[in-house]
mmCIF file of C-alpha atoms in Angstrom:
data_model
loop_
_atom_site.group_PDB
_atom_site.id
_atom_site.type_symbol
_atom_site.label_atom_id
_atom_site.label_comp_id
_atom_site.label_asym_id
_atom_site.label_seq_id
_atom_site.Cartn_x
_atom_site.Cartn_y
_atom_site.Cartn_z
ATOM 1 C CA UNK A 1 135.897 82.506 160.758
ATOM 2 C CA UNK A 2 139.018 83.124 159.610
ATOM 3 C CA UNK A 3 139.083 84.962 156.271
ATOM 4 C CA UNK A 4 141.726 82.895 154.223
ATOM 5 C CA UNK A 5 139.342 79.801 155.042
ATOM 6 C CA UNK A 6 136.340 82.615 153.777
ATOM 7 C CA UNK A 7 137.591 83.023 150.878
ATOM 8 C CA UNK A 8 138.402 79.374 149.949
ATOM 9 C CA UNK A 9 134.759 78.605 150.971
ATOM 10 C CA UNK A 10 133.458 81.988 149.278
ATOM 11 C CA UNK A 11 135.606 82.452 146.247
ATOM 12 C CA UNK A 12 134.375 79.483 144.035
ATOM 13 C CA UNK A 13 130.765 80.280 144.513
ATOM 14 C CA UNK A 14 131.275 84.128 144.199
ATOM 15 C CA UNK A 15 133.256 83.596 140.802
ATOM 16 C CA UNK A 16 130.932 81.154 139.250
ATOM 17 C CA UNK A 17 127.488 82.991 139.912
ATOM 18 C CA UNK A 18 129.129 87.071 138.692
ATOM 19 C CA UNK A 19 130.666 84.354 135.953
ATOM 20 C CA UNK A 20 127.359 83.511 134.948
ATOM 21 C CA UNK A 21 125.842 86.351 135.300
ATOM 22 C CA UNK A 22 128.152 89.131 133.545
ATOM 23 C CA UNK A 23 130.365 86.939 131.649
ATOM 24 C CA UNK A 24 133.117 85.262 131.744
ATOM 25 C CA UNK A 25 135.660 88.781 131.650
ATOM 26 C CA UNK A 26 133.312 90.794 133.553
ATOM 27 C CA UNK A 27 132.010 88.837 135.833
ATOM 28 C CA UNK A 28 135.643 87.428 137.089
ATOM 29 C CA UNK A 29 136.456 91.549 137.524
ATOM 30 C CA UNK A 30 133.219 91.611 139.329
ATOM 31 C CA UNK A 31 134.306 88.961 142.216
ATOM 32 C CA UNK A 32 137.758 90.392 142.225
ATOM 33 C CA UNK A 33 136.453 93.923 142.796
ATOM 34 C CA UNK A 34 133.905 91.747 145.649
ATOM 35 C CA UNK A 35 136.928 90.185 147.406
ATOM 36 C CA UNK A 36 138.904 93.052 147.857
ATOM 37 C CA UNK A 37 135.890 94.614 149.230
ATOM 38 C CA UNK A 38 135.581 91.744 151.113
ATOM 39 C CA UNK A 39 139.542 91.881 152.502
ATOM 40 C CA UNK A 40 139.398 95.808 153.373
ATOM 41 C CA UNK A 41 136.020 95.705 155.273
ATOM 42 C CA UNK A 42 136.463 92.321 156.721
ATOM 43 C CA UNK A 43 135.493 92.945 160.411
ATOM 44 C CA UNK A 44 131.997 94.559 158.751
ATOM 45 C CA UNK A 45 131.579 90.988 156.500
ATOM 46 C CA UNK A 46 132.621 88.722 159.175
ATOM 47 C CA UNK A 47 129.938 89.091 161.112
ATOM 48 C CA UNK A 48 126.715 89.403 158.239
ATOM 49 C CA UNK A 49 124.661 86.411 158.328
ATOM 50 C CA UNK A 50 125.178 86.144 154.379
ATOM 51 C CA UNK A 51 128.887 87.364 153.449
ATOM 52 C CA UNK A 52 129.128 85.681 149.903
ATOM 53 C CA UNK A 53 125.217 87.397 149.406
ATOM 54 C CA UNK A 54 126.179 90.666 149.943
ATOM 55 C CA UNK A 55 129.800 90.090 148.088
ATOM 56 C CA UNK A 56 126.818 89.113 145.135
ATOM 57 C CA UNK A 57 125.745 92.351 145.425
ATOM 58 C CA UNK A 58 129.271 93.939 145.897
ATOM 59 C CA UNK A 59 130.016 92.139 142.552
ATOM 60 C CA UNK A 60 126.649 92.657 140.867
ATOM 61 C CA UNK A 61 127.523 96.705 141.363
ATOM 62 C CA UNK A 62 130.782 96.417 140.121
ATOM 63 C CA UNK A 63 129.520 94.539 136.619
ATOM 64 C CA UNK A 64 126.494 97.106 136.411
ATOM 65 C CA UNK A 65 129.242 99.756 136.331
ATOM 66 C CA UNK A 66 131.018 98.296 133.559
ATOM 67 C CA UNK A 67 127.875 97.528 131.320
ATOM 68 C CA UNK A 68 128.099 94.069 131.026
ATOM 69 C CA UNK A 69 126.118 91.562 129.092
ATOM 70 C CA UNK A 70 125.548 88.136 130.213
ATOM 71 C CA UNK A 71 127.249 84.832 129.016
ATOM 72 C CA UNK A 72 126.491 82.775 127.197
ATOM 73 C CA UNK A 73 123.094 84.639 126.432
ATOM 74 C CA UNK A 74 125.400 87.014 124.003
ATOM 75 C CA UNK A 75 126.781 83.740 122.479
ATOM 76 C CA UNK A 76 126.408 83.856 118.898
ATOM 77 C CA UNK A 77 122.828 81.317 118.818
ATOM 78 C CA UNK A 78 123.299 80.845 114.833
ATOM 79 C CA UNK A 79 126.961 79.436 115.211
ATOM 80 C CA UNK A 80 126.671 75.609 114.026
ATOM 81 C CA UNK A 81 126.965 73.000 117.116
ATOM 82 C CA UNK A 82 130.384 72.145 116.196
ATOM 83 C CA UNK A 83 131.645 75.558 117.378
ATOM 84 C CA UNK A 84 130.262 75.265 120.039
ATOM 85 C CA UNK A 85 129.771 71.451 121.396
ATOM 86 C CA UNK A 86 129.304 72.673 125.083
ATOM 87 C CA UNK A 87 126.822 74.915 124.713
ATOM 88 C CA UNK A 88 123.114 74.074 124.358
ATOM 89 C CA UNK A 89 121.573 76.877 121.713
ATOM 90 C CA UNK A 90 117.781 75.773 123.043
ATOM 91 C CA UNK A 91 118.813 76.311 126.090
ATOM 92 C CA UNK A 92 120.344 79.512 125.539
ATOM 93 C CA UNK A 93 117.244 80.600 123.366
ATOM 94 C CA UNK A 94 115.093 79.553 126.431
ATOM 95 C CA UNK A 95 117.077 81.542 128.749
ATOM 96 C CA UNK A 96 117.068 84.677 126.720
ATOM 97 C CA UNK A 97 113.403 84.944 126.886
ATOM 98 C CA UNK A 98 113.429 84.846 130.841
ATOM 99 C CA UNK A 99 113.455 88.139 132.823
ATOM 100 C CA UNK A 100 117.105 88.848 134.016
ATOM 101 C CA UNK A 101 115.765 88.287 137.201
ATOM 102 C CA UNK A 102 114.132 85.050 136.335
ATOM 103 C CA UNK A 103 117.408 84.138 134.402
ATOM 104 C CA UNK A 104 119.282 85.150 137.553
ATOM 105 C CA UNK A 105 117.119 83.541 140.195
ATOM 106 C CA UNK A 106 117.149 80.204 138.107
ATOM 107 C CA UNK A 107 121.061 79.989 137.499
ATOM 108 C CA UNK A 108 121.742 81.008 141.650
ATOM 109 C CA UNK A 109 119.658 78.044 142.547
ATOM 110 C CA UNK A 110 119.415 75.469 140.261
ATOM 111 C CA UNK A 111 122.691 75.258 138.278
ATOM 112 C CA UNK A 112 124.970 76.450 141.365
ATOM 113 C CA UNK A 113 123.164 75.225 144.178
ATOM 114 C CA UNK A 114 122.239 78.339 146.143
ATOM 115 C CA UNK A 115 119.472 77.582 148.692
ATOM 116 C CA UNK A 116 116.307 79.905 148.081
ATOM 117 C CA UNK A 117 117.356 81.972 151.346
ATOM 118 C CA UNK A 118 120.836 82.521 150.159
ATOM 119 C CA UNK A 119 119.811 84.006 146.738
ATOM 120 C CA UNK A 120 116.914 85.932 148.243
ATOM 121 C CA UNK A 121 119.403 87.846 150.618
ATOM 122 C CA UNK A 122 121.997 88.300 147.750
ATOM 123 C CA UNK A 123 119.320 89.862 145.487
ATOM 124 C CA UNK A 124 117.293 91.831 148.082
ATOM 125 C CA UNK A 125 114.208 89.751 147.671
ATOM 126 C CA UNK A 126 111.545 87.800 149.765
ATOM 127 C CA UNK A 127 112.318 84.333 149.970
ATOM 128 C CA UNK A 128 108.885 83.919 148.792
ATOM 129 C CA UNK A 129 109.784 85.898 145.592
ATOM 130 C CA UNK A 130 112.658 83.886 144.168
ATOM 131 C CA UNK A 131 110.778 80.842 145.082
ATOM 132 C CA UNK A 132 107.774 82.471 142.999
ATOM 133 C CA UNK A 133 110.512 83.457 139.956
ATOM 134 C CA UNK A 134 112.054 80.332 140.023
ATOM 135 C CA UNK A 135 108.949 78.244 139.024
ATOM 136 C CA UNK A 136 107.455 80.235 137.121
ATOM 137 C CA UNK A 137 111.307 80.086 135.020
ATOM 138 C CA UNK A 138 111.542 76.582 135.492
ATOM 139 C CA UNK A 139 108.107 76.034 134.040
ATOM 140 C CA UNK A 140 108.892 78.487 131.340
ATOM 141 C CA UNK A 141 111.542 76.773 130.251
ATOM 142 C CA UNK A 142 110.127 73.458 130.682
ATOM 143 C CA UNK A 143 107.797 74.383 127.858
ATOM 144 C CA UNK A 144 110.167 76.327 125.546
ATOM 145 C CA UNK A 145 112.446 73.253 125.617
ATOM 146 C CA UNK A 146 109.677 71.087 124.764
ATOM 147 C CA UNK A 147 110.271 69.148 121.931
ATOM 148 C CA UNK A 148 113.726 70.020 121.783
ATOM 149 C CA UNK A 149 116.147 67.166 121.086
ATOM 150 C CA UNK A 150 119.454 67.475 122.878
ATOM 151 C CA UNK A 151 120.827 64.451 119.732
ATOM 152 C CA UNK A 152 119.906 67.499 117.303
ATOM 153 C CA UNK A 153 122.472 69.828 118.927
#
C-alpha cells in the first residue's frame, strides 16, 4: 500500500481514538507525533499486520509523555446542560468510574468501530481480554445509566 492512501485510510481513525483518549489538544499532538513516525519508518509499518495499532501505541507514548488527561472525562460534570448540549454528564459520570482500560477498550470498539482484534493488538492485549473488559464496561455502564433520562439532560 501506498502510504498517501495509508494515511487517508489511517489518519481519521488514528486522530479520533488519541482524540478520545488524551483530549482533544493532546491527543491531536499524539497522532501527529504517530504519523510522522509513521512517514520516517514507513518500510518498518508497511509491512505490520496492524499499522494504525501500533501508530495507537506510537500515539498513546507520545500523550503519556505529555501527561495528559482524557476528554471529556475532565469536562466540568457540574456545568448546567446548556453549556454543554452535546455532552451527556451521565454518561461522562459513568465513564469516569470505568478503569482507563475499560474506558479505553469500550470507546476503541464501540463508539469508533474497532474490531476486538484491532484494539487488542493496539493495546498489547489478548483478544480474549478486551472482549472480557468490554462487557464487563458495557454492563457497568448499563447499570450506572439506569434510570437516567437522556430528556433530563
Amino acid at each position: 500500500m501506498e502510504f498517501e492512501r495509508f494515511m487517508a485510510m489511517a489518519e481519521p481513525r488514528l486522530r479520533t481514538a488519541l482524540t478520545a483518549a488524551y483530549g482533544p489538544v493532546n491527543g491531536r499532538a499524539a497522532a501527529v507525533d504517530a504519523l510522522s513516525w509513521a512517514w520516517e519508518h514507513w518500510s518498518r509499518l508497511s509491512v505490520m499486520a496492524n499499522p494504525v495499532g501500533y501508530l495507537f501505541r506510537v500515539g498513546q507514548t507520545s500523550a503519556r509523555r505529555q501527561q495528559a488527561t482524557a476528554f471529556p472525562l475532565d469536562a466540568d460534570v457540574h456545568a448546567p446542560a446548556e453549556v454543554r448540549p452535546w455532552l451527556d454528564l451521565d454518561l461522562v459520570r459513568s465513564l469516569r468510574d470505568l478503569s482507563e482500560q475499560q474506558r479505553l477498550i469500550v470507546l476503541l470498539v464501540h463508539a469508533f468501530g474497532w474490531t476486538v482484534r484491532e484494539t487488542a493488538e493496539a493495546l498489547d492485549l489478548a483478544p480474549s481480554t478486551v472482549q472480557t473488559h468490554a462487557e464487563r464496561a458495557i454492563a457497568r455502564l448499563r447499570q450506572s445509566l439506569e434510570g437516567c433520562d437522556a430528556n433530563d439532560r
